[in-house]
């Protein structure tokens, strides 16, 4: 790779620094609060030590409007050494507000609210703020008519389309709780998620198009309807076959989307104020250890966090266009929608990033005059490997930032963006997760960009790297932890008595400290390099996948007795997902069986669940207590000495590890 990690790929100009929202915020702190900070490191240190003043300043700087005032900014639980840790921290007690209301503060006739394109509709569609407001008001009035109100759960299986944005805003406006899955999820996967939260109403789609192929979901939605007994109503959206909308008649108690939009809202769009810590949406973990965890976030926490992260760390401004390639099943959909809190026009795209070729999103960036373009690291690496050079086909004078997340973007990915897309763009690599619906580490408009390195730890996020003795280290690989609470941390997991799953997910290893599950290094520049997951959770194309989902599908086949799957990070940002299967007596691993395994995973869950290769092994290694040894196998396949990867004294079948010791990775299979 050309260049050096000591030479920045990008350095902000003095003018861009001065005009950034982060610099305006620092100036505001000096004028309004008498606080002077020499540099970003000083500002960050204050933000994670004086939590109360910092988060109150975010409320004030962004002029958050509460219907009732707050009494206290932060109320921490009892002892930080207690089992509770950060769980139970309360923020802005007494305040009531509404997330959607803050989005509509920016309605204007000067620019559209939404821009939308898809495989079905490549021509850019525009939705005005007036039309968005009309539709949200109608859907909100319909929800109220159906008895949906504060605290009720509303779920959706919709593509990344304007209807999804309208449905969320209406749900939030009436004080209900939103939860969504992408239509490429298998029915069983959706049921595992939605059954936990007992939804009252479902927004369902008849199908979608991906890679040029229409995919009908009518029967899947019928199965889902039967599997969710708490549903009182289904809103049917004929997205795939708009000319045949009446498939809704096949679903019990369903209403067509067009009929919902005809609902009269005599008082216009109204917003129900809810407490700061009222649930806004429920996102889901990967399901590594059983059913996916229903991670519940607060209205106020996400409002403040999105204003801070998008405003200060991505420098998103009113009047700009914002795009992040995502589905409705990834938290980046929620995060991108948060850009509207700052007055952006949100750009939506539904379809494959590589259809008809890898230029489709870059063409969208030019056509929609996107200022902030985001995607998963896997997308940029796919462009790199395919030899795509957007700067030879497109011109992006308006493009200010390119965002990357989902998995670590390696140095060659950074280099490709500056060589093949735009030489003076600000590349923002960020990392966080579903857990906080935001980032812990990310961009900084005041600092240069170095290849392979995330610019900074974000304000209010006390991120440290802990060594094996649980001591913070610099310049060394360590376990990523967060030492202080954040408003957008989960308020709880839905249906988790005593917060047992919440505690075990983050606080079991370090009492009172959030363990995130990544290996990181904090550099001498206070930047951050992420080295991948430190646990067994798979991370495919930026989406975490639970191994239990794969096992349930694979082991339902009559030929398969047992299975094991691991994810391996490879040089150059590649990712290899091998599946190991134990065959029942009398069967062999034929090409036909491998195809059926892959089809089972693709149809029951999603294309991301499909392994790169399938191998037969004699047996799966287990602990004495009956747990599959995913992490030790991953370590062995990554080159760790087997004697250091696992203690054979703790294994039920210690010789089972032998099959992995001499295993050779087929580099051609790496994604």
XYZ file of C-alpha atoms in Angstrom, residues 8 10 86 97 106 118 182-183 201 257 284 327 358 385 406 443 450 479 504 541 586 594 599-600 629 646-647:
27
model
C -2.352 11.378 6.982
C -6.637 13.653 4.754
C -24.511 0.924 34.817
C -40.398 14.899 24.824
C -37.023 21.192 10.303
C -34.750 1.179 -5.771
C -35.938 -6.605 6.987
C -38.013 -8.734 4.579
C -49.968 -3.999 14.903
C -51.775 1.107 3.050
C -32.164 -7.254 18.411
C -31.827 -2.419 5.449
C -21.144 -1.917 -8.180
C -11.457 -5.944 -5.429
C -20.092 -2.790 10.233
C -15.122 10.813 13.141
C -4.792 7.931 9.013
C -10.413 -5.585 25.405
C -24.555 -11.175 31.461
C -20.758 -7.883 6.092
C -24.522 -43.607 5.944
C -23.825 -28.608 0.427
C -30.381 -23.028 0.491
C -31.778 -23.896 3.917
C -16.065 -24.588 21.580
C -8.280 -24.432 25.131
C -7.541 -26.527 28.175
